[in-house]
Amino acid sequence: MAIRAPFLSTRYGGYYHREVPKEDAELTRVGPGTPCGEYMRRYWQPGTFSDDLKDLPVAVKILGEELVAFRDFSGRVGLVESHCPHQGTSLEFGLVSERGIRCCYNGWLFDVDGAILEMPGEPEDSTYKDRLCHGAYPTH
Ligand code: FES
């Protein structure tokens, strides 16, 4: 790794000071499975202000993950993966419900903990929704 001198010995010397140290991926990568990302996931991360959670979902990006925060009409806060597990529609455009958030495309309803509450279009006796979950994180 190149070492960049913190100071120059000449004025207007920016041209001579262009070399930027290479990225240290161990410290700068925060996605799942990376050393820093796994470390940071041991702690609470600020995502959004509680006051911003009104009747519309809010897209947030935390540690490289695209998520959607919302407060359902019963007052519970949810933080779920952005893309619906059915066909990938962004839940940023979802409909906040009395309980959870509903996908705007085919209407699957997700609870704040990722449980799938409804799957319109599935047969009434289907147990599909009981066997699957959507990615969600606890909030505080
Ligand atoms: S894409 Fe979300 S329910 Fe189908």
Coordinates of C-alpha atoms and ligand atoms in Angstrom, one line a residue:
M1 CA 0.0 0.0 0.0
A2 CA 1.3 3.4 -0.9
I3 CA 2.0 5.8 1.9
R4 CA 0.7 9.3 1.5
A5 CA 2.5 12.0 3.3
P6 CA 0.1 14.0 5.4
F7 CA 1.8 17.3 4.6
L8 CA 3.6 18.8 1.5
S9 CA 6.6 21.0 1.5
T10 CA 5.3 23.3 -1.2
R11 CA 2.3 25.6 -1.6
Y12 CA -0.2 24.8 -4.3
G13 CA 1.2 21.3 -4.3
G14 CA -2.1 19.4 -4.8
Y15 CA -0.8 18.0 -8.1
Y16 CA 1.9 16.2 -6.2
H17 CA -0.5 14.9 -3.5
R18 CA -2.9 12.8 -5.6
E19 CA -1.9 9.4 -4.5
V20 CA -4.7 8.0 -2.3
P21 CA -4.1 4.9 -0.2
K22 CA -5.8 1.7 -1.4
E23 CA -9.0 0.8 0.3
D24 CA -8.7 -1.5 3.3
A25 CA -11.6 -3.8 2.6
E26 CA -11.4 -5.4 6.1
L27 CA -12.4 -2.0 7.5
T28 CA -14.6 -0.5 4.8
R29 CA -16.8 -3.3 3.7
V30 CA -19.9 -3.7 5.9
G31 CA -22.1 -6.2 4.0
P32 CA -23.2 -9.5 5.5
G33 CA -20.3 -11.9 5.9
T34 CA -17.6 -9.2 6.0
P35 CA -15.5 -8.9 9.1
C36 CA -16.5 -5.3 9.8
G37 CA -20.1 -6.0 8.8
E38 CA -20.5 -8.9 11.1
Y39 CA -18.9 -6.9 13.9
M40 CA -21.2 -3.9 13.4
R41 CA -24.3 -6.2 13.3
R42 CA -23.6 -7.0 17.0
Y43 CA -24.8 -3.4 17.9
W44 CA -27.9 -1.4 17.4
Q45 CA -27.7 0.8 14.3
P46 CA -29.6 4.1 13.8
G47 CA -31.9 3.7 10.8
T48 CA -34.4 6.5 10.8
F49 CA -36.1 8.9 13.1
S50 CA -39.2 7.6 14.8
D51 CA -41.1 10.9 13.8
D52 CA -40.5 10.1 10.1
L53 CA -42.5 6.9 10.3
K54 CA -46.0 8.1 9.4
D55 CA -48.4 6.7 6.9
L56 CA -45.8 5.9 4.2
P57 CA -42.9 3.4 4.3
V58 CA -39.4 4.8 4.4
A59 CA -36.5 3.4 2.4
V60 CA -33.3 3.1 4.5
K61 CA -29.9 1.6 3.8
I62 CA -28.1 0.2 6.8
L63 CA -24.7 -1.5 6.5
G64 CA -25.2 -1.9 2.8
E65 CA -28.6 -3.5 3.0
E66 CA -31.6 -2.0 1.4
L67 CA -34.5 -2.0 3.9
V68 CA -37.9 -0.4 4.5
A69 CA -39.0 1.0 7.8
F70 CA -42.7 1.6 8.6
R71 CA -45.0 2.0 11.5
D72 CA -48.2 0.0 11.1
F73 CA -51.5 1.5 12.2
S74 CA -51.4 -0.4 15.5
G75 CA -48.2 1.6 16.3
R76 CA -45.6 -1.2 15.8
V77 CA -42.4 -0.4 13.9
G78 CA -41.1 -2.8 11.3
L79 CA -37.8 -2.9 9.4
V80 CA -37.9 -5.4 6.6
E81 CA -35.9 -6.2 3.5
S82 CA -36.7 -3.9 0.7
H83 CA -37.6 -6.4 -2.0
C84 CA -40.7 -8.6 -1.7
P85 CA -39.8 -12.3 -1.7
H86 CA -42.6 -13.0 -4.2
Q87 CA -41.5 -11.1 -7.3
G88 CA -39.1 -8.5 -6.0
T89 CA -41.3 -5.4 -5.9
S90 CA -40.0 -2.8 -3.5
L91 CA -41.9 -2.6 -0.2
E92 CA -41.0 1.1 -0.2
F93 CA -44.2 1.4 -2.3
G94 CA -46.1 -0.9 0.0
L95 CA -49.3 -0.1 1.8
V96 CA -49.0 0.3 5.6
S97 CA -51.8 -1.7 7.2
E98 CA -53.4 -2.2 10.6
R99 CA -51.0 -5.0 11.0
G100 CA -47.8 -4.9 9.0
I101 CA -47.1 -3.8 5.4
R102 CA -48.8 -5.0 2.2
C103 CA -46.9 -5.4 -1.0
C104 CA -48.4 -3.1 -3.7
Y105 CA -48.0 -5.7 -6.5
N106 CA -49.8 -8.9 -5.5
G107 CA -50.9 -8.0 -2.0
W108 CA -48.8 -10.3 0.3
L109 CA -49.1 -8.9 3.8
F110 CA -45.9 -9.0 6.0
D111 CA -45.9 -8.5 9.8
V112 CA -43.2 -6.4 11.5
D113 CA -41.2 -9.6 12.3
G114 CA -41.3 -10.9 8.8
A115 CA -44.1 -13.4 9.2
I116 CA -46.3 -13.6 6.2
L117 CA -49.9 -13.0 7.3
E118 CA -51.7 -13.1 3.9
M119 CA -51.1 -14.4 0.5
P120 CA -53.9 -13.4 -1.8
G121 CA -54.2 -15.8 -4.7
E122 CA -53.2 -18.9 -2.8
P123 CA -55.9 -21.5 -2.2
E124 CA -57.7 -21.1 1.2
D125 CA -56.2 -24.3 2.6
S126 CA -52.7 -23.5 1.5
T127 CA -50.0 -23.6 4.3
Y128 CA -47.5 -21.8 2.1
K129 CA -47.5 -18.6 4.1
D130 CA -47.0 -20.5 7.3
R131 CA -43.8 -22.1 6.1
L132 CA -42.0 -18.9 4.8
C133 CA -40.9 -15.6 6.3
H134 CA -39.6 -12.4 4.9
G135 CA -36.3 -10.9 6.1
A136 CA -36.9 -8.5 9.0
Y137 CA -34.9 -6.9 11.8
P138 CA -35.9 -6.0 15.4
T139 CA -36.3 -2.3 16.1
H140 CA -36.0 -0.3 19.2
Ligands
FES1 S1 -44.4 -9.0 -5.7 FE1 -45.0 -8.7 -3.7 S2 -46.7 -9.9 -3.5 FE2 -46.1 -10.3 -5.4

